[in-house]
Amino acid sequence: MGSIKNCIINKDTKYKPIWLMRQAGRYLPEFREIRKNNTDFIKLCLNKELSTEITIQPLKRFNFDAAIIFSDILMLPYGLGQNVTFEKNLGPRLGNVELDKIIQISDESFTKTLENVYALVNNVSKHQILKNKDLIGFAGAPWTILLYMLNKTSPKKGLSKSFYEDKKLINTLLKIIVKFLKLHIKNQVCAGATIIQLFDSWAGLVNEKNIEEYIYNPTAEVVDYVKDLKVPIICFPRNIKDYKKYVLMTKPDAISIDYSINPNKIIDQIEIPIQGGLNPKALLCNLDELKKETLKYLNIFKEHPYIFNLGHGVVPETSPGAVEYLVKLVRDFK
Ligand code: CP3
């Protein structure tokens, strides 16, 4: 039987598994229905019954090879006591970092704050719908978490020069983030996650001279740790300039590429299993165009271990019918 794990661990090239980033979310009417009555996003993530239901919603509709837990990378700062809210059309808003309080947080109290996230993982892992499928746990990469904690909102206009000023704060915080990321991932694996994906959504924003210190080194430390837990780890350093160097420096089990990457070039540069790439906007095109783009990726990666996915998350305007068609294209590909 083909699976994501078989693709990553045994480098299987015959079966092309598929799941999508943000496969649970606003493009699904059944998600919007739940969301309508649950306006506090963090509370929703901590509601183990509803987050279990949301996690399996896409699997009820589509024959995906994995579920990804319905949670958020910002649950980590929340677990560290930082205030986190989501405002409509604005995205996430975080409160101030109170380092004196953060350094006092114990492993036990962090785990307790997020216990419902781990209960959700456990619920889903036991669900019948996941038989022979993987359950993907995830976390933000150290750099992206650091960036949200200090910038306190999505850096849509980039980072100011002053972001890098307080080196002491950055270095202290990075160490704390790495420590709790490991714990957060371990808790998910103990609860039943079979694969971990690390989202470095803002990897492309780092100052080139800081890339080793803020991206390569802390990520390599987390990757090493996850390998010891004996679950594969997929890294997604969105918009990073040099994927080849990133793979060399951090050594993930698989690498997820964004849609700016030329698949014809990357296949000659990277030997490990590759995931993703298709522009999420392809799902908004007519079906012929979607078919053309999908077959392009499938043909290029025919002889390479490849997990079908997008180059970033499903956008809310996507119609579920387009996703259904995409899954069929991947399943029927020979
Ligand atoms: O299906 C899945 O992929 C699982 C669920 C998931 C969510 N967030 C749920 C969510 C995952 C894997 C994430 C990761 C995440 N969260 C990332 C990394 C991936 C990426 O997109 O680059 C980041 C940067 C975040 C932080 C975050 N969460 C932002 C910037 C936003 C607001 C932006 C937006 O789309 O409105 C969120 C909110 C969020 N996380 C939603 C969902 C379904 C939308 C919430 C809503 O219903 O309003």
XYZ file of C-alpha atoms and ligand atoms in Angstrom:
382
model
C 0.000 0.000 0.000
C 1.312 3.421 -0.897
C 1.487 6.082 1.756
C 3.230 9.313 2.641
C 5.486 7.464 5.063
C 6.412 4.889 2.425
C 7.261 7.711 0.057
C 9.460 9.444 2.636
C 11.101 6.458 4.327
C 11.392 3.958 1.461
C 11.685 6.580 -1.295
C 8.783 4.970 -3.137
C 8.169 6.678 -6.473
C 5.226 4.588 -7.737
C 2.475 5.914 -5.504
C 1.987 9.687 -5.351
C 0.272 10.468 -2.029
C -1.709 13.675 -1.630
C -2.785 16.022 1.163
C -3.126 19.813 1.135
C -1.915 22.526 3.444
C -4.982 24.192 5.010
C -7.118 21.294 3.830
C -9.315 22.041 6.845
C -10.546 25.586 6.631
C -12.646 28.320 5.194
C -13.171 26.897 1.686
C -15.346 24.186 3.309
C -18.950 25.224 4.088
C -19.033 22.752 6.986
C -16.011 24.535 8.523
C -17.618 27.954 8.053
C -20.746 26.635 9.742
C -18.771 25.702 12.871
C -16.687 28.878 12.708
C -19.803 31.070 12.557
C -20.776 30.059 16.078
C -17.207 29.975 17.389
C -15.766 33.413 16.878
C -12.796 32.950 19.202
C -10.253 31.070 17.061
C -7.949 30.045 19.923
C -10.911 28.694 21.891
C -11.943 26.726 18.817
C -8.448 25.221 18.547
C -8.726 24.251 22.224
C -12.157 22.692 21.837
C -11.170 19.066 21.431
C -14.509 17.843 20.081
C -14.883 20.577 17.456
C -11.214 20.570 16.436
C -11.428 16.788 15.986
C -14.486 17.249 13.807
C -12.781 19.987 11.741
C -9.661 17.850 11.306
C -11.626 14.999 9.776
C -13.992 17.166 7.684
C -11.741 17.154 4.594
C -11.236 13.379 4.868
C -14.959 12.815 4.765
C -15.068 14.549 1.407
C -11.755 13.714 -0.238
C -9.546 10.650 -0.427
C -6.473 12.325 1.079
C -3.570 10.256 2.422
C -3.355 12.201 5.660
C -5.162 14.404 8.105
C -3.367 17.458 9.476
C -4.472 18.455 12.939
C -6.638 21.535 13.112
C -4.541 23.861 15.219
C -2.238 26.808 14.587
C 1.465 27.577 14.788
C 0.551 30.417 17.169
C -0.614 27.945 19.817
C 3.045 27.833 20.870
C 3.263 31.523 21.868
C -0.156 31.038 23.478
C 1.271 28.131 25.487
C 4.068 30.482 26.565
C 1.516 32.879 28.013
C 1.565 35.452 25.206
C -1.822 36.901 24.346
C -2.940 35.701 20.866
C -6.127 36.766 19.073
C -7.322 36.595 15.471
C -9.169 39.550 14.029
C -11.250 39.361 10.912
C -9.358 40.624 7.835
C -6.358 41.496 9.994
C -5.056 38.074 10.909
C -3.231 37.334 14.137
C -2.502 39.918 16.858
C -0.116 39.053 19.661
C 0.455 40.782 22.981
C 3.785 41.891 24.402
C 6.516 39.363 25.149
C 7.017 39.201 28.889
C 10.337 37.450 29.134
C 10.438 37.419 32.934
C 7.194 35.411 32.931
C 8.145 33.166 30.005
C 11.366 31.996 31.629
C 9.364 30.727 34.583
C 7.100 28.455 32.531
C 7.682 24.783 33.276
C 7.270 21.893 30.844
C 4.312 20.728 32.898
C 2.433 24.014 32.795
C 3.050 24.424 29.042
C 1.723 20.928 28.390
C -1.258 21.602 30.630
C -2.174 24.811 28.770
C -2.180 22.911 25.476
C -3.543 19.603 26.780
C -6.617 19.838 24.561
C -4.434 20.068 21.464
C -2.832 16.769 22.426
C -6.256 15.309 23.254
C -7.354 16.304 19.746
C -4.355 14.490 18.243
C -5.211 11.425 20.286
C -8.900 11.537 19.287
C -8.104 11.804 15.601
C -5.396 9.131 15.687
C -7.960 6.623 16.943
C -10.582 7.572 14.386
C -11.648 4.907 11.886
C -11.263 7.363 8.971
C -7.514 7.416 9.577
C -7.012 3.703 9.063
C -3.918 3.269 6.817
C -3.485 7.040 6.656
C -1.056 9.365 8.359
C -1.779 11.982 10.975
C 0.341 15.074 10.480
C 1.253 17.081 13.541
C 2.960 20.410 13.010
C 4.725 23.383 14.474
C 6.101 26.681 13.294
C 9.843 26.754 12.742
C 11.875 28.690 15.355
C 12.411 31.713 13.092
C 8.745 32.103 12.102
C 7.623 31.749 15.736
C 10.242 34.284 16.859
C 9.058 36.651 14.176
C 5.399 36.479 15.234
C 6.290 36.810 18.919
C 8.332 39.972 18.361
C 6.522 41.498 15.388
C 3.148 40.676 17.008
C 1.365 40.455 13.666
C 1.927 39.069 10.149
C 4.880 40.951 8.606
C 2.988 41.754 5.432
C 5.175 44.768 4.708
C 8.429 43.074 5.720
C 10.504 43.556 8.855
C 11.837 46.857 10.081
C 15.601 47.227 10.594
C 14.988 47.617 14.312
C 13.664 44.050 14.456
C 17.247 42.802 14.731
C 18.398 45.389 17.270
C 17.951 43.546 20.553
C 20.235 40.594 19.913
C 20.166 39.513 23.522
C 16.370 39.281 23.518
C 16.381 37.415 20.174
C 18.945 34.884 21.339
C 17.256 34.276 24.686
C 13.847 33.915 23.066
C 15.126 31.614 20.305
C 16.538 29.219 22.896
C 13.226 29.156 24.762
C 11.279 28.664 21.524
C 13.444 25.706 20.472
C 13.042 24.090 23.880
C 9.249 24.343 23.849
C 8.966 23.441 20.161
C 10.616 20.136 20.993
C 8.175 19.574 23.838
C 5.192 20.577 21.684
C 6.250 18.147 18.951
C 7.017 15.349 21.401
C 3.577 15.748 22.972
C 1.955 15.458 19.527
C 3.979 12.360 18.648
C 3.139 10.732 21.997
C -0.534 11.477 21.311
C -0.408 9.751 17.899
C 1.003 12.075 15.209
C 2.898 9.938 12.655
C 4.574 12.722 10.660
C 5.657 16.248 11.635
C 5.665 19.257 9.331
C 7.639 22.351 10.285
C 6.234 25.563 8.780
C 8.812 28.292 8.221
C 6.348 30.583 6.492
C 8.570 33.649 6.746
C 11.921 31.999 5.980
C 12.184 34.282 2.949
C 12.306 37.361 5.184
C 15.463 36.602 7.126
C 18.503 38.841 6.654
C 20.953 36.767 4.651
C 23.686 37.378 7.230
C 21.517 35.930 10.003
C 20.320 32.846 8.163
C 22.717 30.440 9.839
C 21.993 31.680 13.340
C 18.227 32.164 13.031
C 17.216 29.491 10.521
C 19.790 26.748 9.817
C 21.071 26.117 13.351
C 17.820 26.174 15.350
C 15.962 24.245 12.626
C 18.690 21.585 12.455
C 18.386 21.181 16.223
C 14.623 20.602 15.995
C 15.004 18.255 12.984
C 17.593 16.193 14.859
C 15.303 15.953 17.833
C 12.319 14.793 15.738
C 14.455 12.152 14.023
C 15.218 10.717 17.473
C 11.468 10.402 18.036
C 11.415 8.124 14.963
C 8.854 10.087 12.967
C 9.626 11.684 9.605
C 9.858 15.460 9.458
C 8.910 17.583 6.444
C 10.221 21.157 6.363
C 8.580 24.032 4.492
C 10.912 27.040 4.345
C 8.588 29.191 2.233
C 10.339 31.592 -0.160
C 13.819 30.746 1.080
C 16.355 31.660 -1.597
C 18.429 28.490 -1.613
C 16.462 25.287 -0.978
C 19.491 23.134 -1.752
C 21.607 24.768 0.928
C 18.684 24.660 3.369
C 18.357 20.881 2.891
C 22.100 20.467 3.289
C 22.185 22.487 6.497
C 19.001 21.241 8.233
C 18.683 17.657 6.867
C 14.900 17.138 6.924
C 13.402 13.818 5.731
C 11.400 15.635 3.050
C 11.184 19.183 1.755
C 8.045 21.116 0.804
C 8.514 23.681 -1.965
C 6.613 26.900 -2.561
C 5.137 27.881 -5.913
C 7.933 30.270 -6.861
C 10.243 27.262 -7.268
C 10.872 25.886 -10.743
C 10.200 22.126 -10.354
C 12.414 21.293 -13.350
C 15.400 22.873 -11.633
C 14.807 21.720 -8.072
C 14.612 18.064 -9.082
C 18.255 18.190 -10.185
C 19.347 19.916 -6.981
C 17.611 17.920 -4.270
C 17.780 14.184 -3.657
C 15.418 13.817 -0.696
C 11.638 13.366 -1.171
C 9.903 16.546 -2.357
C 6.419 17.783 -1.546
C 4.134 20.431 -2.986
C 4.707 23.289 -5.395
C 1.415 23.789 -7.227
C 0.158 27.350 -6.971
C -2.981 27.362 -4.754
C -4.503 29.761 -7.298
C -4.487 26.904 -9.848
C -7.501 25.623 -7.916
C -9.340 28.827 -8.883
C -8.742 28.328 -12.625
C -10.899 26.399 -15.061
C -10.472 22.636 -14.773
C -8.432 22.306 -17.983
C -5.867 24.755 -16.673
C -5.836 22.972 -13.295
C -5.288 19.657 -15.066
C -2.408 21.032 -17.093
C -0.633 22.439 -14.026
C -1.247 19.306 -11.947
C 0.067 16.957 -14.649
C 3.118 19.183 -15.020
C 4.162 18.478 -11.417
C 3.238 14.789 -11.620
C 5.256 14.289 -14.802
C 8.315 16.154 -13.614
C 8.392 14.184 -10.339
C 7.381 10.843 -11.858
C 10.670 9.132 -10.977
C 11.219 11.049 -7.717
C 9.617 10.345 -4.321
C 6.946 13.044 -4.420
C 4.051 13.971 -2.144
C 1.425 15.966 -3.984
C 0.544 19.229 -2.226
C 0.304 22.956 -2.926
C 3.002 25.618 -2.733
C 1.087 27.227 0.164
C -2.311 26.767 1.831
C -5.670 26.322 0.089
C -7.209 29.787 -0.331
C -10.736 30.432 1.032
C -12.177 31.154 -2.459
C -11.449 27.568 -3.590
C -14.442 25.462 -4.521
C -14.532 21.982 -2.945
C -15.333 20.633 -6.436
C -11.916 21.774 -7.694
C -10.227 19.932 -4.809
C -12.190 16.794 -5.637
C -11.058 17.035 -9.262
C -7.440 17.545 -8.186
C -7.491 14.431 -5.986
C -8.921 12.408 -8.871
C -6.197 13.645 -11.231
C -3.502 12.557 -8.793
C -5.154 9.188 -8.119
C -5.622 8.432 -11.828
C -2.088 9.410 -12.826
C -0.086 6.544 -14.271
O -5.526 22.279 7.393
C -4.454 22.663 7.900
O -3.453 22.943 7.220
C -4.368 22.672 9.421
C -4.622 23.883 10.066
C -3.658 25.034 10.102
C -4.093 26.324 10.471
N -3.017 27.136 10.582
C -5.490 26.694 10.743
C -5.900 28.082 10.524
C -2.279 25.111 9.927
C -1.306 24.048 9.473
C -1.882 26.454 10.243
C -0.488 26.920 10.231
C -0.208 28.350 10.263
N -0.820 29.312 11.011
C 0.845 28.987 9.556
C 1.829 28.277 8.675
C 1.313 28.054 7.313
C 1.142 29.303 6.487
O -0.009 29.645 6.197
O 2.167 29.917 6.122
C 0.817 30.354 9.864
C 1.722 31.432 9.317
C -0.238 30.555 10.795
C -0.642 31.816 11.446
C -1.988 32.206 11.031
N -3.131 31.534 11.406
C -2.370 33.295 10.226
C -1.402 34.268 9.573
C -3.767 33.277 10.154
C -4.663 34.310 9.555
C -4.574 34.371 8.095
C -5.872 33.966 7.477
O -5.826 33.121 6.582
O -6.897 34.518 7.894
C -4.220 32.131 10.851
C -5.624 31.713 11.027
C -5.970 30.320 10.654
N -5.249 29.203 10.987
C -7.140 29.919 9.937
C -7.107 28.509 9.869
C -8.131 27.609 9.254
C -8.232 30.853 9.462
C -9.061 31.198 10.643
C -10.432 31.665 10.283
O -11.324 30.827 10.148
O -10.620 32.885 10.209
